[in-house]
Tab-separated table of C-alpha atoms in Angstrom:
chain	number	residue	atom	x	y	z
A	1	MET	CA	13.805	20.827	19.315
A	2	LYS	CA	11.362	23.474	20.523
A	3	ASN	CA	9.084	21.307	22.486
A	4	LYS	CA	11.082	18.232	23.137
A	5	TYR	CA	9.013	15.406	24.485
A	6	SER	CA	10.592	13.808	27.589
A	7	ILE	CA	9.765	12.568	31.033
A	8	PHE	CA	10.147	16.097	32.318
A	9	SER	CA	7.676	17.567	29.800
A	10	LEU	CA	5.283	14.874	30.740
A	11	ILE	CA	5.536	15.580	34.452
A	12	LYS	CA	5.415	19.312	33.790
A	13	ASN	CA	2.079	18.919	31.836
A	14	ALA	CA	0.606	16.659	34.298
A	15	PHE	CA	0.314	19.475	36.728
A	16	SER	CA	-1.960	21.288	34.271
A	17	GLN	CA	-4.017	18.163	33.536
A	18	HIS	CA	-2.397	17.815	30.134
A	19	GLU	CA	-4.377	20.849	28.901
A	20	ASN	CA	-1.482	22.983	27.815
A	21	TRP	CA	0.414	20.801	25.382
A	22	LYS	CA	1.350	22.810	22.336
A	23	GLN	CA	0.023	21.822	18.894
A	24	ALA	CA	2.446	19.460	17.268
A	25	TRP	CA	2.062	20.946	13.745
A	26	GLY	CA	0.568	24.058	12.345
A	27	ASP	CA	-2.324	24.803	10.031
A	28	PRO	CA	-1.020	27.187	7.560
A	29	GLU	CA	-2.652	28.715	4.375
A	30	PRO	CA	-0.749	27.846	1.222
A	31	LYS	CA	1.876	30.372	-0.063
A	32	ARG	CA	1.762	31.406	-3.660
A	33	GLU	CA	4.952	29.468	-4.544
A	34	TYR	CA	6.948	26.601	-3.166
A	35	GLU	CA	10.434	25.039	-4.101
A	36	ALA	CA	8.621	21.679	-4.177
A	37	ILE	CA	5.160	20.322	-3.483
A	38	ILE	CA	4.343	16.873	-2.203
A	39	ILE	CA	0.760	15.588	-3.056
A	40	GLY	CA	-0.440	13.222	-0.371
A	41	GLY	CA	-0.162	13.679	3.419
A	42	GLY	CA	0.160	10.016	4.397
A	43	GLY	CA	3.249	8.440	5.991
A	44	HIS	CA	5.166	8.211	2.712
A	45	GLY	CA	4.392	11.929	1.705
A	46	LEU	CA	5.152	13.305	5.157
A	47	ALA	CA	8.374	11.284	5.424
A	48	THR	CA	9.375	12.572	2.026
A	49	ALA	CA	8.943	16.159	3.217
A	50	TYR	CA	10.856	15.400	6.373
A	51	TYR	CA	13.850	14.060	4.621
A	52	LEU	CA	13.689	16.861	1.936
A	53	ALA	CA	14.051	19.363	4.622
A	54	LYS	CA	16.395	17.400	6.839
A	55	LYS	CA	18.800	15.868	4.420
A	56	HIS	CA	18.535	18.117	1.353
A	57	ASN	CA	17.928	21.332	3.098
A	58	MET	CA	14.710	22.167	1.133
A	59	ARG	CA	12.663	24.072	3.598
A	60	ASN	CA	10.289	26.129	1.295
A	61	ILE	CA	8.081	22.974	0.622
A	62	ALA	CA	4.444	21.971	1.231
A	63	VAL	CA	2.516	18.789	1.663
A	64	LEU	CA	-0.852	18.996	0.222
A	65	GLU	CA	-3.554	16.644	1.760
A	66	LYS	CA	-7.138	16.483	0.508
A	67	GLY	CA	-8.437	15.143	3.846
A	68	TRP	CA	-6.496	14.942	7.102
A	69	ILE	CA	-2.974	13.575	7.435
A	70	GLY	CA	-2.658	9.949	7.926
A	71	GLY	CA	-6.346	9.492	7.020
A	72	GLY	CA	-5.890	7.356	4.056
A	73	ASN	CA	-3.994	4.050	3.866
A	74	THR	CA	-1.563	5.205	6.595
A	75	GLY	CA	-4.556	4.774	9.022
A	76	ARG	CA	-5.912	1.649	7.328
A	77	ASN	CA	-3.174	-0.855	7.109
A	78	THR	CA	-2.278	-3.679	9.573
A	79	THR	CA	1.019	-1.986	10.622
A	80	ILE	CA	3.322	-5.001	9.735
A	81	ILE	CA	7.049	-4.245	9.133
A	82	ARG	CA	9.377	-6.704	7.573
A	83	SER	CA	12.066	-6.924	4.877
A	84	ASN	CA	12.257	-10.663	3.953
A	85	TYR	CA	11.850	-10.047	0.179
A	86	LEU	CA	13.280	-12.432	-2.328
A	87	TRP	CA	15.033	-10.195	-4.806
A	88	ASP	CA	18.159	-8.121	-4.295
A	89	ALA	CA	16.475	-4.871	-5.289
A	90	SER	CA	13.563	-5.417	-2.943
A	91	ALA	CA	15.762	-6.583	-0.141
A	92	GLY	CA	17.901	-3.533	-0.345
A	93	LEU	CA	14.830	-1.214	-0.418
A	94	TYR	CA	12.850	-2.853	2.458
A	95	ASP	CA	15.847	-3.518	4.640
A	96	HIS	CA	16.936	0.183	4.339
A	97	ALA	CA	13.481	1.127	5.671
A	98	LEU	CA	13.738	-1.405	8.465
A	99	LYS	CA	17.140	0.008	9.599
A	100	ILE	CA	15.530	3.454	9.763
A	101	TRP	CA	12.526	2.066	11.784
A	102	GLU	CA	14.911	0.763	14.368
A	103	ASN	CA	15.991	4.323	15.517
A	104	LEU	CA	12.866	6.242	14.334
A	105	SER	CA	11.287	6.939	17.726
A	106	GLN	CA	14.626	8.452	18.950
A	107	GLU	CA	15.162	10.435	15.713
A	108	LEU	CA	11.683	11.939	15.724
A	109	ASN	CA	11.488	12.323	19.435
A	110	TYR	CA	8.059	10.710	19.081
A	111	ASN	CA	7.112	7.201	20.318
A	112	ILE	CA	6.006	5.229	17.128
A	113	MET	CA	5.753	2.103	19.280
A	114	PHE	CA	8.053	0.081	17.132
A	115	SER	CA	7.925	-3.483	18.302
A	116	GLN	CA	10.164	-6.072	16.882
A	117	ARG	CA	8.050	-8.971	17.762
A	118	GLY	CA	8.935	-11.002	14.718
A	119	VAL	CA	6.926	-11.994	11.609
A	120	MET	CA	6.492	-15.592	10.932
A	121	ASN	CA	5.410	-16.789	7.410
A	122	LEU	CA	3.791	-20.252	7.271
A	123	ALA	CA	4.142	-23.093	4.629
A	124	HIS	CA	1.174	-25.377	3.896
A	125	ASN	CA	2.288	-27.457	1.058
A	126	LEU	CA	5.539	-28.725	-0.529
A	127	GLN	CA	5.914	-25.796	-2.925
A	128	ASP	CA	5.497	-23.352	-0.134
A	129	VAL	CA	8.319	-25.166	1.763
A	130	ARG	CA	10.609	-24.983	-1.172
A	131	ASP	CA	9.721	-21.266	-1.930
A	132	LEU	CA	10.100	-20.211	1.689
A	133	LYS	CA	13.403	-22.091	2.218
A	134	ARG	CA	14.758	-20.549	-0.925
A	135	ARG	CA	13.708	-17.132	0.285
A	136	THR	CA	15.490	-17.502	3.681
A	137	HIS	CA	18.790	-18.337	1.829
A	138	ALA	CA	18.245	-15.317	-0.456
A	139	ASN	CA	17.535	-13.117	2.641
A	140	ARG	CA	20.687	-14.303	4.420
A	141	LEU	CA	22.799	-13.640	1.364
A	142	ASN	CA	21.490	-10.146	1.456
A	143	GLY	CA	22.253	-9.742	5.113
A	144	ILE	CA	18.639	-9.977	6.172
A	145	ASP	CA	17.881	-12.196	9.229
A	146	ALA	CA	15.789	-15.138	8.449
A	147	VAL	CA	15.353	-18.615	9.749
A	148	TRP	CA	13.439	-21.791	8.736
A	149	LEU	CA	11.303	-23.325	11.451
A	150	ASN	CA	9.850	-26.907	11.338
A	151	THR	CA	6.393	-27.647	12.396
A	152	ASP	CA	7.404	-28.145	16.092
A	153	GLN	CA	9.418	-24.980	16.199
A	154	VAL	CA	6.326	-23.121	14.693
A	155	LYS	CA	4.225	-24.511	17.565
A	156	GLU	CA	6.734	-23.546	20.126
A	157	PHE	CA	7.011	-20.007	18.772
A	158	CYS	CA	3.356	-19.470	18.539
A	159	PRO	CA	1.459	-22.180	20.741
A	160	ILE	CA	-2.082	-21.236	19.545
A	161	ILE	CA	-1.471	-22.313	16.057
A	162	ASN	CA	-3.304	-25.617	15.021
A	163	THR	CA	-0.408	-27.756	13.741
A	164	SER	CA	-2.593	-30.869	13.525
A	165	PRO	CA	-1.707	-32.782	10.272
A	166	ASP	CA	-5.493	-33.379	9.783
A	167	ILE	CA	-6.426	-29.880	8.888
A	168	ARG	CA	-7.109	-28.797	5.250
A	169	TYR	CA	-3.846	-26.951	4.912
A	170	PRO	CA	-1.506	-28.346	7.537
A	171	VAL	CA	1.366	-26.302	8.750
A	172	LEU	CA	4.551	-27.780	7.197
A	173	GLY	CA	6.907	-25.253	8.716
A	174	GLY	CA	7.595	-21.509	8.327
A	175	THR	CA	10.064	-18.738	8.210
A	176	LEU	CA	10.862	-16.285	10.932
A	177	GLN	CA	12.328	-12.749	10.657
A	178	ARG	CA	12.938	-11.667	14.212
A	179	ARG	CA	13.866	-8.135	13.387
A	180	ALA	CA	10.409	-7.614	11.867
A	181	GLY	CA	7.331	-6.447	13.749
A	182	THR	CA	4.835	-3.672	13.995
A	183	ALA	CA	4.652	0.006	14.595
A	184	ARG	CA	1.846	2.435	15.588
A	185	HIS	CA	0.629	3.678	12.176
A	186	ASP	CA	-0.971	6.970	13.245
A	187	ALA	CA	2.136	7.819	15.308
A	188	VAL	CA	4.306	7.487	12.245
A	189	ALA	CA	2.299	10.086	10.370
A	190	TRP	CA	2.142	12.422	13.375
A	191	GLY	CA	5.777	12.097	14.226
A	192	TYR	CA	6.985	12.814	10.589
A	193	ALA	CA	4.482	15.765	10.454
A	194	ARG	CA	5.807	17.198	13.703
A	195	GLY	CA	9.339	16.821	12.577
A	196	ALA	CA	8.612	18.334	9.071
A	197	ASP	CA	6.588	21.206	10.534
A	198	GLU	CA	9.449	22.211	12.923
A	199	MET	CA	11.814	22.510	9.939
A	200	GLY	CA	9.488	24.879	8.255
A	201	VAL	CA	7.494	22.619	6.024
A	202	ASP	CA	3.901	23.770	5.433
A	203	ILE	CA	1.426	20.825	6.004
A	204	ILE	CA	-1.885	21.939	4.351
A	205	GLN	CA	-4.854	19.719	5.026
A	206	ASN	CA	-8.193	19.865	3.390
A	207	CYS	CA	-6.601	20.952	0.170
A	208	GLU	CA	-7.438	18.795	-2.785
A	209	VAL	CA	-5.337	18.890	-5.944
A	210	LYS	CA	-7.624	19.491	-8.881
A	211	GLY	CA	-5.088	19.874	-11.728
A	212	ILE	CA	-1.444	19.781	-12.624
A	213	LYS	CA	-0.319	22.850	-14.755
A	214	ARG	CA	2.195	21.877	-17.364
A	215	ASN	CA	4.101	24.035	-19.858
A	216	GLY	CA	5.236	21.667	-22.490
A	217	ASP	CA	7.403	18.966	-20.871
A	218	LYS	CA	7.797	20.514	-17.422
A	219	VAL	CA	5.516	21.305	-14.504
A	220	GLU	CA	4.551	24.847	-13.449
A	221	GLY	CA	2.278	24.292	-10.543
A	222	VAL	CA	-0.899	22.765	-9.086
A	223	GLU	CA	-4.577	23.795	-9.107
A	224	THR	CA	-6.057	23.123	-5.743
A	225	SER	CA	-9.220	23.679	-3.881
A	226	LYS	CA	-7.324	26.542	-2.165
A	227	GLY	CA	-6.232	28.196	-5.473
A	228	PHE	CA	-3.197	27.883	-7.713
A	229	ILE	CA	0.232	27.192	-6.294
A	230	LYS	CA	3.380	27.644	-8.308
A	231	THR	CA	6.171	25.133	-8.127
A	232	LYS	CA	8.870	23.478	-10.219
A	233	LYS	CA	8.939	20.134	-8.482
A	234	ILE	CA	5.935	18.009	-7.676
A	235	GLY	CA	6.262	14.714	-5.829
A	236	VAL	CA	3.109	12.601	-6.052
A	237	VAL	CA	2.532	10.103	-3.172
A	238	ALA	CA	-1.143	9.636	-3.604
A	239	ALA	CA	-1.320	5.811	-3.140
A	240	GLY	CA	-4.711	4.514	-4.570
A	241	HIS	CA	-5.253	7.880	-6.282
A	242	SER	CA	-1.964	8.130	-8.165
A	243	SER	CA	-3.622	7.320	-11.501
A	244	VAL	CA	-6.069	10.114	-10.869
A	245	ILE	CA	-3.225	12.588	-10.374
A	246	ALA	CA	-1.306	11.104	-13.436
A	247	ASN	CA	-4.421	11.597	-15.572
A	248	MET	CA	-4.379	15.350	-14.557
A	249	ALA	CA	-0.914	15.548	-15.726
A	250	GLY	CA	-1.758	13.645	-18.996
A	251	ILE	CA	0.279	10.483	-18.297
A	252	LYS	CA	-0.601	6.897	-17.740
A	253	LEU	CA	0.704	4.698	-15.032
A	254	PRO	CA	0.759	0.806	-14.918
A	255	LEU	CA	-1.596	0.723	-11.964
A	256	GLU	CA	-4.788	-0.722	-10.834
A	257	SER	CA	-6.558	0.524	-7.770
A	258	LYS	CA	-8.331	-1.996	-5.719
A	259	PRO	CA	-9.775	-2.183	-2.123
A	260	LEU	CA	-7.796	-4.081	0.495
A	261	GLN	CA	-9.656	-4.916	3.641
A	262	ALA	CA	-8.648	-5.388	7.190
A	263	LEU	CA	-10.607	-5.961	10.484
A	264	VAL	CA	-9.982	-5.926	14.121
A	265	SER	CA	-11.749	-7.977	16.978
A	266	GLU	CA	-12.892	-6.918	20.326
A	267	PRO	CA	-9.907	-6.456	22.771
A	268	VAL	CA	-8.803	-9.408	24.739
A	269	LYS	CA	-5.800	-10.241	26.971
A	270	PRO	CA	-2.409	-11.002	25.307
A	271	ILE	CA	-2.699	-14.213	23.355
A	272	ILE	CA	-0.330	-13.755	20.315
A	273	ASP	CA	2.869	-11.998	20.812
A	274	THR	CA	4.156	-12.036	17.119
A	275	VAL	CA	2.741	-11.561	13.645
A	276	VAL	CA	1.761	-14.664	11.641
A	277	MET	CA	1.237	-14.535	7.971
A	278	SER	CA	0.097	-17.286	5.761
A	279	ASN	CA	0.426	-17.086	2.007
A	280	ALA	CA	-1.463	-20.088	0.819
A	281	VAL	CA	-4.613	-19.739	2.902
A	282	HIS	CA	-4.387	-15.831	2.961
A	283	ALA	CA	-4.686	-14.963	6.474
A	284	TYR	CA	-2.538	-12.819	8.767
A	285	VAL	CA	-2.985	-11.859	12.338
A	286	SER	CA	-1.279	-9.848	15.060
A	287	GLN	CA	-2.471	-8.253	18.338
A	288	SER	CA	-2.407	-4.605	18.955
A	289	ASP	CA	-1.366	-3.110	22.277
A	290	LYS	CA	-4.984	-2.480	23.014
A	291	GLY	CA	-5.638	-6.235	22.758
A	292	GLU	CA	-7.517	-6.360	19.484
A	293	LEU	CA	-6.665	-8.984	16.954
A	294	VAL	CA	-5.622	-7.169	13.739
A	295	ILE	CA	-6.543	-9.324	10.708
A	296	GLY	CA	-5.539	-8.647	7.156
A	297	ALA	CA	-7.715	-9.803	4.362
A	298	GLY	CA	-7.185	-9.712	0.500
A	299	THR	CA	-7.966	-7.348	-2.186
A	300	ASP	CA	-10.983	-7.426	-4.415
A	301	ALA	CA	-10.072	-8.569	-7.943
A	302	TYR	CA	-11.630	-5.446	-9.600
A	303	VAL	CA	-10.847	-1.756	-9.730
A	304	SER	CA	-12.686	0.213	-7.237
A	305	TYR	CA	-12.203	3.565	-5.302
A	306	THR	CA	-14.749	2.595	-2.662
A	307	GLN	CA	-13.089	2.219	0.663
A	308	ARG	CA	-15.127	-0.910	1.703
A	309	GLY	CA	-14.504	-4.166	-0.262
A	310	SER	CA	-16.590	-7.297	-0.625
A	311	HIS	CA	-17.967	-9.445	1.952
A	312	ASP	CA	-16.814	-12.826	0.502
A	313	VAL	CA	-13.117	-11.661	0.762
A	314	VAL	CA	-13.499	-11.113	4.560
A	315	GLU	CA	-15.374	-14.481	4.879
A	316	GLY	CA	-12.576	-16.378	3.158
A	317	THR	CA	-9.890	-14.834	5.421
A	318	LEU	CA	-11.889	-15.574	8.605
A	319	LYS	CA	-12.378	-19.189	7.553
A	320	ALA	CA	-8.634	-19.556	7.160
A	321	ILE	CA	-8.069	-17.843	10.562
A	322	LEU	CA	-10.425	-20.177	12.341
A	323	GLU	CA	-8.787	-23.270	10.835
A	324	LEU	CA	-5.378	-22.137	11.967
A	325	TYR	CA	-6.542	-20.693	15.297
A	326	PRO	CA	-9.540	-22.617	16.589
A	327	ILE	CA	-9.212	-20.645	19.876
A	328	PHE	CA	-10.598	-17.532	18.054
A	329	SER	CA	-13.943	-19.130	17.166
A	330	ARG	CA	-15.950	-17.124	19.659
A	331	MET	CA	-14.193	-13.738	19.023
A	332	LYS	CA	-16.365	-11.018	17.861
A	333	MET	CA	-15.148	-8.769	15.129
A	334	LEU	CA	-15.583	-5.007	15.838
A	335	ARG	CA	-14.572	-3.106	12.826
A	336	GLN	CA	-13.995	-3.804	9.118
A	337	TRP	CA	-12.637	-1.345	6.654
A	338	GLY	CA	-11.117	-1.003	3.224
A	339	GLY	CA	-8.158	1.091	1.867
A	340	ILE	CA	-7.520	1.676	-1.934
A	341	VAL	CA	-4.232	0.204	-2.876
A	342	ASP	CA	-2.490	0.898	-6.080
A	343	ILE	CA	-1.069	-2.394	-7.598
A	344	CYS	CA	1.764	-2.630	-10.089
A	345	PRO	CA	1.911	-5.510	-12.603
A	346	ASP	CA	5.085	-6.884	-10.934
A	347	ALA	CA	3.908	-6.165	-7.270
A	348	SER	CA	6.766	-3.753	-6.788
A	349	PRO	CA	6.714	0.007	-6.105
A	350	ILE	CA	7.549	2.852	-8.336
A	351	ILE	CA	9.824	5.588	-6.996
A	352	SER	CA	10.729	7.399	-10.076
A	353	LYS	CA	11.074	10.442	-12.331
A	354	THR	CA	8.721	10.745	-15.286
A	355	ASN	CA	9.104	12.070	-18.833
A	356	ILE	CA	7.772	15.419	-17.583
A	357	LYS	CA	10.382	17.449	-15.936
A	358	GLY	CA	9.810	18.163	-12.290
A	359	LEU	CA	7.069	15.503	-11.848
A	360	TYR	CA	7.981	12.507	-9.640
A	361	PHE	CA	5.886	9.492	-8.664
A	362	ASN	CA	6.250	7.352	-5.515
A	363	CYS	CA	3.412	4.862	-6.020
A	364	GLY	CA	2.508	1.256	-6.759
A	365	TRP	CA	3.145	0.043	-3.105
A	366	GLY	CA	0.036	-2.156	-3.538
A	367	THR	CA	-0.764	-4.113	-0.471
A	368	GLY	CA	2.510	-3.561	1.425
A	369	GLY	CA	3.509	0.026	1.683
A	370	PHE	CA	3.463	0.804	5.291
A	371	LYS	CA	6.587	-1.184	6.233
A	372	ALA	CA	8.563	0.868	3.637
A	373	THR	CA	7.421	4.282	4.961
A	374	PRO	CA	10.725	5.794	6.261
A	375	GLY	CA	12.865	4.249	3.482
A	376	SER	CA	10.438	5.271	0.830
A	377	GLY	CA	10.395	8.926	2.094
A	378	ASP	CA	14.224	8.948	2.320
A	379	LEU	CA	14.728	7.587	-1.219
A	380	PHE	CA	11.903	9.718	-2.823
A	381	ALA	CA	13.365	12.882	-1.282
A	382	HIS	CA	16.751	11.999	-2.618
A	383	THR	CA	15.215	11.418	-6.154
A	384	ILE	CA	13.364	14.742	-5.998
A	385	ALA	CA	16.271	16.736	-4.586
A	386	ASN	CA	18.912	15.471	-7.021
A	387	ASP	CA	16.563	14.661	-10.001
A	388	GLU	CA	18.256	11.303	-9.965
A	389	PRO	CA	17.333	8.151	-8.098
A	390	HIS	CA	19.398	6.758	-5.296
A	391	LYS	CA	21.156	3.493	-5.927
A	392	LEU	CA	18.534	1.701	-3.763
A	393	ASN	CA	15.606	2.800	-5.792
A	394	ALA	CA	17.148	2.860	-9.206
A	395	ALA	CA	15.502	-0.459	-10.033
A	396	PHE	CA	12.138	0.890	-9.219
A	397	ASN	CA	11.793	3.238	-12.187
A	398	LEU	CA	8.964	3.803	-14.328
A	399	ASN	CA	10.855	2.764	-17.406
A	400	ARG	CA	11.108	-0.860	-16.255
A	401	PHE	CA	7.725	-1.399	-17.909
A	402	VAL	CA	9.194	-0.414	-21.188
A	403	SER	CA	12.562	-2.213	-20.749
A	404	GLY	CA	11.015	-5.287	-19.290
A	405	ASP	CA	13.504	-5.296	-16.295
A	406	LEU	CA	10.645	-5.994	-13.772
A	407	VAL	CA	11.165	-6.711	-10.051
A	408	ASP	CA	8.692	-9.620	-9.864
A	409	GLU	CA	7.801	-9.942	-6.263
A	410	HIS	CA	4.226	-11.333	-6.926
A	411	GLY	CA	4.756	-14.948	-5.805
A	412	ALA	CA	8.092	-14.260	-4.402
A	413	ALA	CA	6.959	-11.730	-1.612
A	414	ALA	CA	6.108	-13.575	1.658
A	415	VAL	CA	2.437	-12.965	1.004
A	416	ALA	CA	0.993	-13.132	-2.480
A	417	HIS	CA	-1.953	-10.719	-2.698
B	1	MET	CA	-19.896	-6.209	-3.338
B	2	PHE	CA	-22.668	-5.962	-5.884
B	3	LEU	CA	-25.087	-7.858	-8.126
B	4	ILE	CA	-24.172	-8.360	-11.783
B	5	ASN	CA	-26.776	-8.865	-14.513
B	6	CYS	CA	-25.094	-11.461	-16.700
B	7	PRO	CA	-26.285	-11.135	-20.242
B	8	TYR	CA	-26.769	-14.892	-20.396
B	9	CYS	CA	-27.809	-15.853	-17.010
B	10	GLY	CA	-29.425	-12.769	-15.323
B	11	GLU	CA	-28.685	-11.323	-11.954
B	12	ARG	CA	-26.018	-13.051	-9.802
B	13	ASP	CA	-23.764	-12.258	-7.021
B	14	GLN	CA	-20.487	-10.528	-7.964
B	15	SER	CA	-18.512	-13.288	-6.253
B	16	GLU	CA	-19.509	-15.574	-9.059
B	17	PHE	CA	-17.538	-13.360	-11.602
B	18	SER	CA	-14.033	-12.512	-12.215
B	19	CYS	CA	-13.007	-9.056	-13.657
B	20	GLY	CA	-10.661	-9.051	-16.685
B	21	GLY	CA	-9.744	-5.456	-16.253
B	22	GLU	CA	-10.049	-2.533	-18.751
B	23	ALA	CA	-12.054	-3.293	-21.894
B	24	HIS	CA	-11.429	-2.275	-25.509
B	25	ILE	CA	-7.679	-2.609	-25.331
B	26	VAL	CA	-7.112	-3.866	-28.909
B	27	ARG	CA	-4.559	-6.411	-29.428
B	28	PRO	CA	-1.813	-5.183	-31.842
B	29	LYS	CA	-2.350	-6.260	-35.370
B	30	GLN	CA	1.208	-6.630	-36.107
B	31	PRO	CA	3.124	-7.533	-32.922
B	32	THR	CA	6.488	-7.624	-34.614
B	33	GLU	CA	6.276	-3.976	-35.720
B	34	LEU	CA	5.763	-2.744	-32.115
B	35	SER	CA	8.316	-0.678	-30.314
B	36	ASP	CA	9.098	-1.211	-26.684
B	37	ASP	CA	7.104	1.842	-25.743
B	38	GLN	CA	4.001	0.528	-27.580
B	39	TRP	CA	4.362	-2.845	-25.920
B	40	ALA	CA	4.427	-1.238	-22.445
B	41	GLU	CA	1.377	0.719	-23.376
B	42	TYR	CA	-0.557	-2.335	-24.582
B	43	LEU	CA	0.664	-4.655	-21.669
B	44	PHE	CA	0.830	-2.543	-18.621
B	45	MET	CA	-0.433	1.151	-18.843
B	46	ARG	CA	-4.024	1.479	-17.698
B	47	LYS	CA	-6.517	4.310	-17.337
B	48	ASN	CA	-7.435	3.092	-13.841
B	49	ILE	CA	-10.250	5.633	-13.867
B	50	LYS	CA	-12.031	6.911	-10.794
B	51	GLY	CA	-15.489	7.141	-12.230
B	52	VAL	CA	-17.065	5.480	-15.224
B	53	GLN	CA	-15.002	2.820	-16.648
B	54	PHE	CA	-15.426	0.152	-19.438
B	55	GLU	CA	-14.273	-3.363	-18.339
B	56	ARG	CA	-14.418	-6.967	-19.153
B	57	TRP	CA	-15.964	-9.553	-16.903
B	58	ASN	CA	-16.225	-13.413	-16.969
B	59	HIS	CA	-19.064	-15.323	-15.323
B	60	ALA	CA	-16.365	-17.835	-13.920
B	61	HIS	CA	-18.746	-19.716	-11.607
B	62	GLY	CA	-21.630	-19.784	-14.089
B	63	CYS	CA	-21.823	-19.796	-17.761
B	64	ARG	CA	-18.086	-18.962	-18.073
B	65	LYS	CA	-18.874	-16.405	-20.794
B	66	TRP	CA	-17.138	-13.112	-21.282
B	67	PHE	CA	-19.014	-9.910	-21.491
B	68	ASN	CA	-18.317	-6.047	-21.110
B	69	MET	CA	-19.644	-3.809	-18.310
B	70	VAL	CA	-19.790	-0.034	-17.753
B	71	ARG	CA	-19.207	0.529	-14.040
B	72	ASP	CA	-18.652	3.611	-11.882
B	73	THR	CA	-15.456	2.677	-9.775
B	74	SER	CA	-16.219	5.557	-7.280
B	75	ASN	CA	-19.510	3.903	-6.079
B	76	ASP	CA	-19.528	0.411	-7.839
B	77	LYS	CA	-22.831	1.355	-9.639
B	78	ILE	CA	-23.201	-0.583	-12.889
B	79	HIS	CA	-24.544	1.559	-15.753
B	80	ALA	CA	-24.758	-1.008	-18.517
B	81	VAL	CA	-23.831	-4.638	-19.449
B	82	TYR	CA	-23.189	-5.520	-23.099
B	83	LYS	CA	-21.957	-8.559	-24.916
B	84	MET	CA	-18.555	-9.037	-26.463
B	85	GLY	CA	-18.357	-7.497	-29.920
B	86	GLU	CA	-21.349	-5.107	-29.324
B	87	LYS	CA	-20.685	-1.483	-29.514
B	88	PRO	CA	-20.123	0.241	-26.130
B	89	PRO	CA	-23.063	2.459	-25.118
B	90	VAL	CA	-22.407	6.099	-25.416
B	91	GLU	CA	-22.974	7.846	-22.035
C-alpha cells in the first residue's frame, strides 16, 4: 500500500501538524470507455468497485456519483450491523457481510470503528415472544449467534430500560446477537474509496447519470453530466433512485421509494453501550462514540423523494423511546434527517442480472442496507464479473417476483418497517 | 408532511390519510388467462416516479373514502385531487 496508515505515519505527520497527509483518493475526469461502470458512490457501490478490482481483477472501471461519495443513505443511516434474519437465504447473505465486517478495518487499513456491542431486540407481547424465540432457533441452526433473554436478563444487559409491567407495552424478553453492533458509516465509504482508488478505480464525483444507452437487448454506455461514457457492463447501486435509473433503461422494478428518518440527540456521557431495537413500538436507539443518542424512526407510508419525512413519524418514535427509557425525557434532539429507501414487496434486496445484457441491479435494500455493505459489494462484484450470481445471492434475483419464490422478511426481520 | 384537500371533507393533515400507492393499475379482467410475467407486472412492478405521479389515497381517520391524487414526489406538492372513477386531469 502506497500510503499505509500506521502509528508511524501518525507520528510522522504529527511533526507537520497533520498538514501533509496525502489525499486518500483522486478526482479524475471520466475516460471515454470503461470495462464496467458502477452507478452510485455509496458504501455498496464503492464496495462493489473495490471487490471487482481486488477479486476479479477488473481495474479499468469507474464509480459515478451524482453528489459526493457517501452523501446519500451511507451518511444517513443509524449504522447498525446484525445478521439475525429468519430465512436461510437472508441469514446466508447478512452473515456473509458480518464475517467481512469483522476484519474490514485490517483489510482496508482504515479504521471503520467496527464495534461488536451487541444488538438486542425486544418482545412486547406474546406473539413477539413466539416470533423472536422462533428466530433465535432459526439463527442458531444457521450458525448465527442468538440467545433469548427473559425480562430480568434484559434489564441486566441494559439497565436503563423500563421493565415495569405497568407500561403500555411491557418488555416480556428479548433476543441478543452479541456479534452484532455498529460501525462508522462515513469511514466505510472512505475506506472502500481509498482501497478502490489505489487499485486504479476512477471515482468520479459530481457526475450525474442522465441516460442509459441501449442497443437492442444490451447496454452500450451511459449519458452523464460529464458526457457519454462507453461500457459493456453497468452495475446500478442507486438505492432510492434505482427506479429512476431503471426508467432510463426502459425497465420497471418492484420498488417504492420512501423517506426513512433518523435523529440524534445532544452528546452525553456513556449511558447505553449496546443497540436496542423494538419491533412492536418501533423505536431503536444506540449511542455514538461522540455521545449522541442515535435514534431510528420509521418510513413514511407514501412514495417521496424528499429527504425529510413527516413529523408524526418522529413523534411516534420518540413517544416509544420515552416510555422505554424515561431517563431520556429531558434530552434535546439536535438533528433530524431523512434518506430515501427503496423498498421491495418482500422486504428483501435484489442483487441480480436483468433481461438486458450487461445491466445489473443491486437495490431494494429498503430500511436495512448498511449492515450488508461489504457482503453486498462482494456478491454484486461476483455477479457482474461472472454474469452469474454467487450462490449466496442467487435467491435475491429479480425473477423471484415472476416465479413467486419470494424471501419474505417483512414480519420476520427483527424490525418490521 | 403536507395538507391534503379531501374531496369530501376539505383540507386535513396528511397524517389522517393512508396512501394506496400508484393509481390506475387496472385489475386484470380475466385473471385465469394471465401469464406469470403479467401477474408480476400487475402485483409488483411500479413506476415509482420521481416527479408527477398519480396515486390513490384513503381518508383513513376521516370519511374513510378513497380518492385519487396527482402529486410531485420530488417536492410533495399536490397538483390535483379527484374522485374515484373520474378521469385523471391532463397536465
